[in-house]
C-alpha atoms as an extended CHARMM CRD file, in Angstrom:
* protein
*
       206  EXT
         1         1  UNK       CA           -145.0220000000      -58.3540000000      -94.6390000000  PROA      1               0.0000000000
         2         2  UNK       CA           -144.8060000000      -60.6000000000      -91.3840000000  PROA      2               0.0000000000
         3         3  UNK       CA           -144.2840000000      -63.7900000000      -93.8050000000  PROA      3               0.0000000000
         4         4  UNK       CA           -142.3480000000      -62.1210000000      -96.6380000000  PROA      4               0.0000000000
         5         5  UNK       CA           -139.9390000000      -60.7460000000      -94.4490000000  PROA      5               0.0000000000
         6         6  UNK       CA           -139.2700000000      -64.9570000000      -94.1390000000  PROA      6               0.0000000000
         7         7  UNK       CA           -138.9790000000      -66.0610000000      -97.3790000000  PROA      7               0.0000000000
         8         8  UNK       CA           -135.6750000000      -67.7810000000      -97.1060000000  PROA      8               0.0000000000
         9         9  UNK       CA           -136.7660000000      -69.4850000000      -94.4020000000  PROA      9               0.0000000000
        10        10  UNK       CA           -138.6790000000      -71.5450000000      -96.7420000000  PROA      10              0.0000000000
        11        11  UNK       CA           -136.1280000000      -72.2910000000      -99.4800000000  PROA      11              0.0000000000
        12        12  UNK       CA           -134.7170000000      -75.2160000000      -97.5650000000  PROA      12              0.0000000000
        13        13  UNK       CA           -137.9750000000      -76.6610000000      -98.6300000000  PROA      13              0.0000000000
        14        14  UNK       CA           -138.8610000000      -75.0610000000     -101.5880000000  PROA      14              0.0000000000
        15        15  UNK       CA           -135.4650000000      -75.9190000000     -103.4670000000  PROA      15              0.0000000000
        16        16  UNK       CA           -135.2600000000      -79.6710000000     -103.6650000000  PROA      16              0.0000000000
        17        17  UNK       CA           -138.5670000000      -79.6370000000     -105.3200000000  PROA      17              0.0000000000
        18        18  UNK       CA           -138.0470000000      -76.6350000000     -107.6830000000  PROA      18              0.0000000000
        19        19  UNK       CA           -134.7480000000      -78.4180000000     -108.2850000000  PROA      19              0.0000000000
        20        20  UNK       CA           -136.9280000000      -81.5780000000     -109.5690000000  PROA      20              0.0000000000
        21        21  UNK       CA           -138.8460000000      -79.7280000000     -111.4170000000  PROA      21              0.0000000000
        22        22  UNK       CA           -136.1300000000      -77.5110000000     -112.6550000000  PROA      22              0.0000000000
        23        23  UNK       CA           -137.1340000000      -78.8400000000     -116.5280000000  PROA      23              0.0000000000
        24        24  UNK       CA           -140.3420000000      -77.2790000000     -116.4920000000  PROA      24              0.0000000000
        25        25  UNK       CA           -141.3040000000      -73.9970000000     -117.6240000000  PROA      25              0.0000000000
        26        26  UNK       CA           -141.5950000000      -71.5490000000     -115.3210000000  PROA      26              0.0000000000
        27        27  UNK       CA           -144.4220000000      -69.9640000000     -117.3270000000  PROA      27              0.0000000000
        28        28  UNK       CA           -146.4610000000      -72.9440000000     -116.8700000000  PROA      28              0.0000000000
        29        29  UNK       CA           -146.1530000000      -72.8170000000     -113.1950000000  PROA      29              0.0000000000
        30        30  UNK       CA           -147.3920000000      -69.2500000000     -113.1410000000  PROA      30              0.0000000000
        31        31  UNK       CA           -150.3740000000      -70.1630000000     -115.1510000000  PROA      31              0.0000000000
        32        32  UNK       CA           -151.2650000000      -73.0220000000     -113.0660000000  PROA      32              0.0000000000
        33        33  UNK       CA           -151.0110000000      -71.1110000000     -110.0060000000  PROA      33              0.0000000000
        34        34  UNK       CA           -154.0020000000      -68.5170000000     -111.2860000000  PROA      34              0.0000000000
        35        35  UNK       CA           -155.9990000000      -71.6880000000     -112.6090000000  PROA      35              0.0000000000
        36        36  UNK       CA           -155.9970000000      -72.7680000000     -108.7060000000  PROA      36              0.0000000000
        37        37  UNK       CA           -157.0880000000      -69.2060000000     -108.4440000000  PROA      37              0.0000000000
        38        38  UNK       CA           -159.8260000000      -69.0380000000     -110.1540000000  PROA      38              0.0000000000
        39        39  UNK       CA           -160.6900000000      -72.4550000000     -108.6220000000  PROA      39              0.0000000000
        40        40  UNK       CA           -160.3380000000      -71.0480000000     -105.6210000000  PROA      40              0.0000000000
        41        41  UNK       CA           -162.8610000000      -68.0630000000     -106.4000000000  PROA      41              0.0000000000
        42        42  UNK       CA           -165.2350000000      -70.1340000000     -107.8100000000  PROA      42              0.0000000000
        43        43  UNK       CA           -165.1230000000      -73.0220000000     -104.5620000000  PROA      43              0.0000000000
        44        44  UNK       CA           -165.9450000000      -69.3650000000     -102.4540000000  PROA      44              0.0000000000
        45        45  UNK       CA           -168.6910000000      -68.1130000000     -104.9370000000  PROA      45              0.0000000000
        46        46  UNK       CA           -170.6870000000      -71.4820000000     -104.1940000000  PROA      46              0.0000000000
        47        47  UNK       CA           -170.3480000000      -70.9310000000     -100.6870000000  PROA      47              0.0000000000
        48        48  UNK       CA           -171.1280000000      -74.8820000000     -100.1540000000  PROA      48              0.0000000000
        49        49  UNK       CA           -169.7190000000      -75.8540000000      -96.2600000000  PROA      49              0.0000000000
        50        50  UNK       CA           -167.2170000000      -78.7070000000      -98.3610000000  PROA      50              0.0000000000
        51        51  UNK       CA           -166.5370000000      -76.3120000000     -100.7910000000  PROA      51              0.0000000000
        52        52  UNK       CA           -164.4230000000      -74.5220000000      -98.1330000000  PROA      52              0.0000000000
        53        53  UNK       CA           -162.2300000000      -77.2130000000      -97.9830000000  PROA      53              0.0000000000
        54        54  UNK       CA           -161.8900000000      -77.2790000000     -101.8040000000  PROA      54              0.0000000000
        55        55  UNK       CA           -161.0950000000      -73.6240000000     -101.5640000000  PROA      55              0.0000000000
        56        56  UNK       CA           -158.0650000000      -74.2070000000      -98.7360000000  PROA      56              0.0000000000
        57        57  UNK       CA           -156.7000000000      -76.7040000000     -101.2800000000  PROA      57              0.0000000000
        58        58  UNK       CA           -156.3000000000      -74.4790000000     -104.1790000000  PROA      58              0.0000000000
        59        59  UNK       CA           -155.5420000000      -71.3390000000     -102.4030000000  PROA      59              0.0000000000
        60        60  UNK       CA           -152.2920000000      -73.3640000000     -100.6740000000  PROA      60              0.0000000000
        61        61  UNK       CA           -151.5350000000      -74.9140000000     -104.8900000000  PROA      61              0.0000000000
        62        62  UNK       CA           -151.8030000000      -71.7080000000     -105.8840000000  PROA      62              0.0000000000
        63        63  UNK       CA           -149.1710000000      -70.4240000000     -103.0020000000  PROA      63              0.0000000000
        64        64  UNK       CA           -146.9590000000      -72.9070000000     -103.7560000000  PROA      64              0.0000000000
        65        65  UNK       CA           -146.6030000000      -72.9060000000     -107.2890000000  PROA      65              0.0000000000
        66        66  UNK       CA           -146.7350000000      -69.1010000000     -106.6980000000  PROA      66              0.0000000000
        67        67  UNK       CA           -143.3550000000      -69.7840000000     -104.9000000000  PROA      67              0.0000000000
        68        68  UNK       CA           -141.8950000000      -71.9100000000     -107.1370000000  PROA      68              0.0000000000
        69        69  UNK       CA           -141.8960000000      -70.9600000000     -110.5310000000  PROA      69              0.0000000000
        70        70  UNK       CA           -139.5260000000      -67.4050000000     -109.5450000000  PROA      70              0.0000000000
        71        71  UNK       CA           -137.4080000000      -70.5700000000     -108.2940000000  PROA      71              0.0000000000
        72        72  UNK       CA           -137.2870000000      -72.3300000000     -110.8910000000  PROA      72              0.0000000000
        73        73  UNK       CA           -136.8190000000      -69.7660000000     -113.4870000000  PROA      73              0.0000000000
        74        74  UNK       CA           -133.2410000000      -69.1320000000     -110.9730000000  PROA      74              0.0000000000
        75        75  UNK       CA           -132.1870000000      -72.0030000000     -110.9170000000  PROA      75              0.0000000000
        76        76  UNK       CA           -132.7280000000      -73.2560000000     -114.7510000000  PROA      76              0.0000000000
        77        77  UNK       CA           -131.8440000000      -70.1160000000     -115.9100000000  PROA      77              0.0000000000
        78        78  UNK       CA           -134.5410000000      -68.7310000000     -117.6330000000  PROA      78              0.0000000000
        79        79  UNK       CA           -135.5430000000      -65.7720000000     -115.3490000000  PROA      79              0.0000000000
        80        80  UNK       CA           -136.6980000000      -62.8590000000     -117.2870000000  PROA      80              0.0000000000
        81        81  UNK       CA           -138.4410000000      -59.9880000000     -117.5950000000  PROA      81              0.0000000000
        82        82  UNK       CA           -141.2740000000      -61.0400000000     -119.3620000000  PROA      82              0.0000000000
        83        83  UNK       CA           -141.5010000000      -63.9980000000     -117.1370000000  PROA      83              0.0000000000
        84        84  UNK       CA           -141.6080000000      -61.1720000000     -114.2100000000  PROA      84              0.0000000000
        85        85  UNK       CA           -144.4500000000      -59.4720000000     -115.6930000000  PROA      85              0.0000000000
        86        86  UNK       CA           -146.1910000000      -62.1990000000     -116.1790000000  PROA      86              0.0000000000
        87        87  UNK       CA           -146.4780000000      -63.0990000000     -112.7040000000  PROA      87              0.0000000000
        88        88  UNK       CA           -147.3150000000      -60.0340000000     -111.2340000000  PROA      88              0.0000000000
        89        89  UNK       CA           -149.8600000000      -59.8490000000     -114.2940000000  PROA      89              0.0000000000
        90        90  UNK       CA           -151.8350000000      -62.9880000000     -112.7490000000  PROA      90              0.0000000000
        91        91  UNK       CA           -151.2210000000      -62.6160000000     -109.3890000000  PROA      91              0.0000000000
        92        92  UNK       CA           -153.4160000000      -59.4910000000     -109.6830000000  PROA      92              0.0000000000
        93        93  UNK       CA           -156.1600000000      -61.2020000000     -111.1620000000  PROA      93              0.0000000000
        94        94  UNK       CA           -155.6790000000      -64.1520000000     -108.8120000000  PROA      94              0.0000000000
        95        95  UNK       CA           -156.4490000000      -61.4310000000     -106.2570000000  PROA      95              0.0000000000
        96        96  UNK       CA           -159.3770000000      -60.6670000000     -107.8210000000  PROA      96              0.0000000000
        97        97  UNK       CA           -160.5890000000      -63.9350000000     -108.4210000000  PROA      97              0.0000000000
        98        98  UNK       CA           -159.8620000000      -64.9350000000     -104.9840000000  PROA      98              0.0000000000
        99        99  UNK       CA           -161.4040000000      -62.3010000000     -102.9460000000  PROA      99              0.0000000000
       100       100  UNK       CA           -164.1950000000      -61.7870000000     -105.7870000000  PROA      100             0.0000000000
       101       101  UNK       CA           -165.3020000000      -65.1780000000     -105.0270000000  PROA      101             0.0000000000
       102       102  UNK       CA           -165.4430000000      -64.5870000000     -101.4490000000  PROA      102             0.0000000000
       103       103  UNK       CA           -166.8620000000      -60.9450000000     -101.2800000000  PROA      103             0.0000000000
       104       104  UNK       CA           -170.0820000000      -62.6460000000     -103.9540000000  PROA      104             0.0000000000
       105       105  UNK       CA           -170.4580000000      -65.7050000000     -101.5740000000  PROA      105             0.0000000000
       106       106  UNK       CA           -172.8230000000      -66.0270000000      -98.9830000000  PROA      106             0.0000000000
       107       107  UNK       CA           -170.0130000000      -65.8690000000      -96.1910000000  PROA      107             0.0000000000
       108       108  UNK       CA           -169.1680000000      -62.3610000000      -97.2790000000  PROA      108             0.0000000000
       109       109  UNK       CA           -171.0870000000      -59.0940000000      -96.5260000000  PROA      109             0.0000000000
       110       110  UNK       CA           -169.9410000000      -58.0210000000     -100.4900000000  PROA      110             0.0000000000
       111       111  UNK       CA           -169.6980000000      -54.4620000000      -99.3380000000  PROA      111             0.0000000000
       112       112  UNK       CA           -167.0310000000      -55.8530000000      -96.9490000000  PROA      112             0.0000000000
       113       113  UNK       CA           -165.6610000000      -57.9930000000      -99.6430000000  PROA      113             0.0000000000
       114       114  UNK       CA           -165.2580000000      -54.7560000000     -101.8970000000  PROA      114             0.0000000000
       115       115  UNK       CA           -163.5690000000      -52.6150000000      -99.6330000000  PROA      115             0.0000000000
       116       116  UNK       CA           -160.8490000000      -55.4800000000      -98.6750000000  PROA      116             0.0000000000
       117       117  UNK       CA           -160.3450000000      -55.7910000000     -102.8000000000  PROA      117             0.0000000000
       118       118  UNK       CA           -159.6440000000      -52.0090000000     -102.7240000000  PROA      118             0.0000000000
       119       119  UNK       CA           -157.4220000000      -52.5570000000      -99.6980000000  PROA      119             0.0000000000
       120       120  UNK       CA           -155.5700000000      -55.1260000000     -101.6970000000  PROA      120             0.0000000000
       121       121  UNK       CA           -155.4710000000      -53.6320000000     -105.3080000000  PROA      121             0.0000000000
       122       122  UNK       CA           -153.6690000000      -50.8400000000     -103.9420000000  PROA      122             0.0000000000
       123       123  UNK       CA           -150.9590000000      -52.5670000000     -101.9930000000  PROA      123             0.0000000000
       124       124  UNK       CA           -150.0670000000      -54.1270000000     -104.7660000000  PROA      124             0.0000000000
       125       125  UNK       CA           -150.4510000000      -51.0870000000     -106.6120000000  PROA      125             0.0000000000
       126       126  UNK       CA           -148.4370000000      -49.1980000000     -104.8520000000  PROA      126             0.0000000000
       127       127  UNK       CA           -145.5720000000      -51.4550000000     -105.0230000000  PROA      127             0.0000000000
       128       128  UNK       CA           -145.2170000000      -51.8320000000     -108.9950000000  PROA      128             0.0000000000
       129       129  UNK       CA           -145.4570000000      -48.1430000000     -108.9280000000  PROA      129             0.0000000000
       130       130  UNK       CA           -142.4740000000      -47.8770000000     -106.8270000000  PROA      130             0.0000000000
       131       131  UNK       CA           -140.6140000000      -50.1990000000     -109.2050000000  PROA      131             0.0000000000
       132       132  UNK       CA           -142.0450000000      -48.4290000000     -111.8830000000  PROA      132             0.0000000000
       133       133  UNK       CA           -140.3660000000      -45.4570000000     -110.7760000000  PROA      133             0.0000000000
       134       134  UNK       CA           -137.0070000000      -46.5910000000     -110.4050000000  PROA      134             0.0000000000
       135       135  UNK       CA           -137.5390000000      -47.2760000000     -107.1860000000  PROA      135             0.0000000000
       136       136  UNK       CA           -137.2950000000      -51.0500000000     -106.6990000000  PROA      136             0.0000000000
       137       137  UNK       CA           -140.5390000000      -53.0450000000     -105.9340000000  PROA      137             0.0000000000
       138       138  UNK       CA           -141.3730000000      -53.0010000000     -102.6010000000  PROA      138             0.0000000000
       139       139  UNK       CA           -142.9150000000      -55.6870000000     -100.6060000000  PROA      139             0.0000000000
       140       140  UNK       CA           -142.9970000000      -54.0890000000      -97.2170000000  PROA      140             0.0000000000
       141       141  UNK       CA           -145.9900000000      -52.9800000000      -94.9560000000  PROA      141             0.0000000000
       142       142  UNK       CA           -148.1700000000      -54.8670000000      -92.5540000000  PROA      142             0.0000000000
       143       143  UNK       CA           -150.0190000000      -57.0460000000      -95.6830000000  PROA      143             0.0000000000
       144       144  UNK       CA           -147.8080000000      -58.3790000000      -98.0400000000  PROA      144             0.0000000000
       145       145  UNK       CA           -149.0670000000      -61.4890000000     -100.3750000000  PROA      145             0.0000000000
       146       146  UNK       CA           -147.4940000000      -63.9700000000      -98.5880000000  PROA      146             0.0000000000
       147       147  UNK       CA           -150.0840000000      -63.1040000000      -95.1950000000  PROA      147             0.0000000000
       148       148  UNK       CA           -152.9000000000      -63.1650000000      -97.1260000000  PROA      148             0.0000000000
       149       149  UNK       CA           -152.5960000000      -66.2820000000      -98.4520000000  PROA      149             0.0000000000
       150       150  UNK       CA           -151.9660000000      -67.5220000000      -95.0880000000  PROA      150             0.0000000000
       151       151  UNK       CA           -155.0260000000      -66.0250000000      -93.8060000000  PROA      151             0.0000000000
       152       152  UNK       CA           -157.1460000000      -67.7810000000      -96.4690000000  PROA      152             0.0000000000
       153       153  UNK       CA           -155.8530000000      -70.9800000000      -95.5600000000  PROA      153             0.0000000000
       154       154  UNK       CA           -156.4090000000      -71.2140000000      -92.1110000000  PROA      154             0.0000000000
       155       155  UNK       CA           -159.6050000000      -68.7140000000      -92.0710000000  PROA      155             0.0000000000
       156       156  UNK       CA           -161.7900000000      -70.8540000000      -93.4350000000  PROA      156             0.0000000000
       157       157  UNK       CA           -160.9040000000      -73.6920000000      -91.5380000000  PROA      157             0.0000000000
       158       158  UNK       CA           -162.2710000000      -71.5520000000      -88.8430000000  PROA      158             0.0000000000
       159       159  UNK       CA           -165.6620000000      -70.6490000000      -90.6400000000  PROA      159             0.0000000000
       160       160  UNK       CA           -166.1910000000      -74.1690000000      -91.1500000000  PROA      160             0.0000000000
       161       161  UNK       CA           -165.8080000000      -74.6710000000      -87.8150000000  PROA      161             0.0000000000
       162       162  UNK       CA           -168.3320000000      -71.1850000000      -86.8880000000  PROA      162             0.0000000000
       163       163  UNK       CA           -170.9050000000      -73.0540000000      -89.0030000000  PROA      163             0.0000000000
       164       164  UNK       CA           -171.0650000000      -76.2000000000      -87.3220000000  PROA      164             0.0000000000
       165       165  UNK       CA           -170.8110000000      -74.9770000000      -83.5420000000  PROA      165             0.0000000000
       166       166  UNK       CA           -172.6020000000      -71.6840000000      -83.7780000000  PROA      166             0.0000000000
       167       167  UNK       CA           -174.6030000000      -70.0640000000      -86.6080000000  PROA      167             0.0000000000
       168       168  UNK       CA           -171.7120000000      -69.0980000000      -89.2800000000  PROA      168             0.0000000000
       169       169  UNK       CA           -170.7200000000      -66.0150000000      -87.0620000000  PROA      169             0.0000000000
       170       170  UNK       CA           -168.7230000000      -64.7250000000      -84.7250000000  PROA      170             0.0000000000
       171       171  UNK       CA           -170.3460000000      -62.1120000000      -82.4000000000  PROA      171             0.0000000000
       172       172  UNK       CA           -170.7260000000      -59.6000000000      -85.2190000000  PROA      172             0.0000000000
       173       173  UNK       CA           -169.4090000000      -61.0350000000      -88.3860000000  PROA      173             0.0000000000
       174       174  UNK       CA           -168.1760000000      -64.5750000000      -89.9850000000  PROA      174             0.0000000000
       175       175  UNK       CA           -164.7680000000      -65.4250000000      -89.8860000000  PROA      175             0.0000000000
       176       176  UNK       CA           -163.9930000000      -64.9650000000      -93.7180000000  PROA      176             0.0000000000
       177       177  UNK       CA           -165.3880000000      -60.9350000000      -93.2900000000  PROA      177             0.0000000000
       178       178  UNK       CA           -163.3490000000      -60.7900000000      -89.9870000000  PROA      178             0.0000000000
       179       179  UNK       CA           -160.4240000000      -61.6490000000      -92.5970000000  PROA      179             0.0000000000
       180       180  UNK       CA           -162.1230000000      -59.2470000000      -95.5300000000  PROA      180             0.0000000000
       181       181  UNK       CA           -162.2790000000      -56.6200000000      -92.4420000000  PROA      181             0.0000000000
       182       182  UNK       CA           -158.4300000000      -57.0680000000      -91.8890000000  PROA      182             0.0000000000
       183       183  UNK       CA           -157.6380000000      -57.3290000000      -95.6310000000  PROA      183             0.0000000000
       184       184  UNK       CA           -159.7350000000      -53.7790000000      -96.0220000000  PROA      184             0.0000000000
       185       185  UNK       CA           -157.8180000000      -52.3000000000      -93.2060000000  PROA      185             0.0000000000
       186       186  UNK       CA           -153.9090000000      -53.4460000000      -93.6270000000  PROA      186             0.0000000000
       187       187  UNK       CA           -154.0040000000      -53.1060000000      -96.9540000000  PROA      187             0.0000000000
       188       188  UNK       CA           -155.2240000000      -49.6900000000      -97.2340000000  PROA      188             0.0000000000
       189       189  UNK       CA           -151.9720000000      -48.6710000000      -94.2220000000  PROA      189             0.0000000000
       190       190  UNK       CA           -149.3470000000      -51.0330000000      -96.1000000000  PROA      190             0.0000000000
       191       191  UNK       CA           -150.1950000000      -48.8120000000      -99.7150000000  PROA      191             0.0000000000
       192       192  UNK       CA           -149.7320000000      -45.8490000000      -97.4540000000  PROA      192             0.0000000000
       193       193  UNK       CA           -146.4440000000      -47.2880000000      -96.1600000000  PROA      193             0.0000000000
       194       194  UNK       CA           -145.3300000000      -48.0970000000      -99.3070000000  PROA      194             0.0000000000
       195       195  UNK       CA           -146.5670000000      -44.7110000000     -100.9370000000  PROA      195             0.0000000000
       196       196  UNK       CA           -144.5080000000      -43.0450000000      -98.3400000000  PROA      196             0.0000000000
       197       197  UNK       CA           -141.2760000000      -45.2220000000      -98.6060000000  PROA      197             0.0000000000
       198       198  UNK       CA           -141.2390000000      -44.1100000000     -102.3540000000  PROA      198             0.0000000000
       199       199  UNK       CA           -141.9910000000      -40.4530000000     -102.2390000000  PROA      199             0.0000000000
       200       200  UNK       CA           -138.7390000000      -40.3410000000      -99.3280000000  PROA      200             0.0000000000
       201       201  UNK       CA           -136.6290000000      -42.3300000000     -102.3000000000  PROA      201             0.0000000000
       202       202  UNK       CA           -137.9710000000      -39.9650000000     -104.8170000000  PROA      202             0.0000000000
       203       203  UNK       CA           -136.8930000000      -37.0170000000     -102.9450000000  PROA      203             0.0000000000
       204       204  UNK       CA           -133.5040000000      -38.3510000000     -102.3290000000  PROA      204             0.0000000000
       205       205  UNK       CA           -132.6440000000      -38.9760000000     -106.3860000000  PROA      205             0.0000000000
       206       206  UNK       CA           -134.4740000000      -35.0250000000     -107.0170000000  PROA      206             0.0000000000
């Protein structure tokens, strides 16, 4: 929630370029985005030190375009509900992909790794169900998308850095199941927050 509650903030950047690329379909975008996502997974899964790097790249593509094509379907007019589903169709599985690549590699305890893809599933969860409801989706709570993306951008930077000064870890863990820790945690307390924001909005329309 820390970056989402920013979004704007970003648009000064975002819109020249979803202005340029106003003429393409915002479908595509979305698509592209959880190809990088899948890339992402897989550059994880191999758990290579360079493949790190690889990872960073696609995980940021897939954040940007991620950001974009909602932008572009605004501005050329062709937002829609199908279009909506879509998205939040493939960013689920980019969530999978993403973390499923890291909780399989060998940076990852995969127990760990399963319990912050839990965490995550029902955050997003959680929100859907609110909008399901008639409750407008919510993107509130301490973990929204936005922060985890950010986190697996700049963590790995770090465990690349763990592996070459010290022995991949961190006292107890490597950086990427510090994140997976975090991810298990927050995302477990933002579904609660969100569970609880709905079930107050529920009561008031009873």
């Amino acid at each position: 929630m820390v970056l989402d509650d920013y979004r704007n903030t970003a648009d000064p950047y975002l819109l020249p370029l979803a202005r340029k690329l106003r003429n393409v379909n915002p479908n595509t975008l979305t698509w592209l985005a959880f190809v990088c996502a899948v890339l992402a997974g897989l550059s994880f899964y191999y758990s290579k030190l360079w493949l790190l790097l690889v990872a960073v790249l696609f995980v940021f593509l897939n954040a940007l375009l991620d950001a974009l094509d909602g932008k572009i379907a605004k501005i050329s007019g062709r937002a829609s509900k199908r279009g909506d589903f879509l998205d939040h169709v493939l960013d689920r599985y980019a969530d999978v992909f993403i973390i499923g690549g890291i909780m399989l590699s060998a940076h990852c305890d995969w127990v760990i790794g399963l319990l912050a893809l839990l965490g995550v599933i029902f955050a997003s969860y959680m929100g859907t169900q609110a909008q399901a409801l008639g409750c407008g989706r919510d993107y509130g709570g301490i973990l929204g998308r936005a922060d985890r993306l950010a986190i697996l951008i700049i963590v790995p930077l770090i465990q690349i850095l763990a592996y070459i000064e010290l022995d991949g870890r961190i006292w107890l863990f490597t950086p990427m199941e510090y994140a997976m820790i975090w991810f298990a945690i927050a995302g477990h307390v933002t579904a609660v927050q969100r569970g609880i924001r709905t079930w107050k909005k529920l009561g008031k329309k009873s």
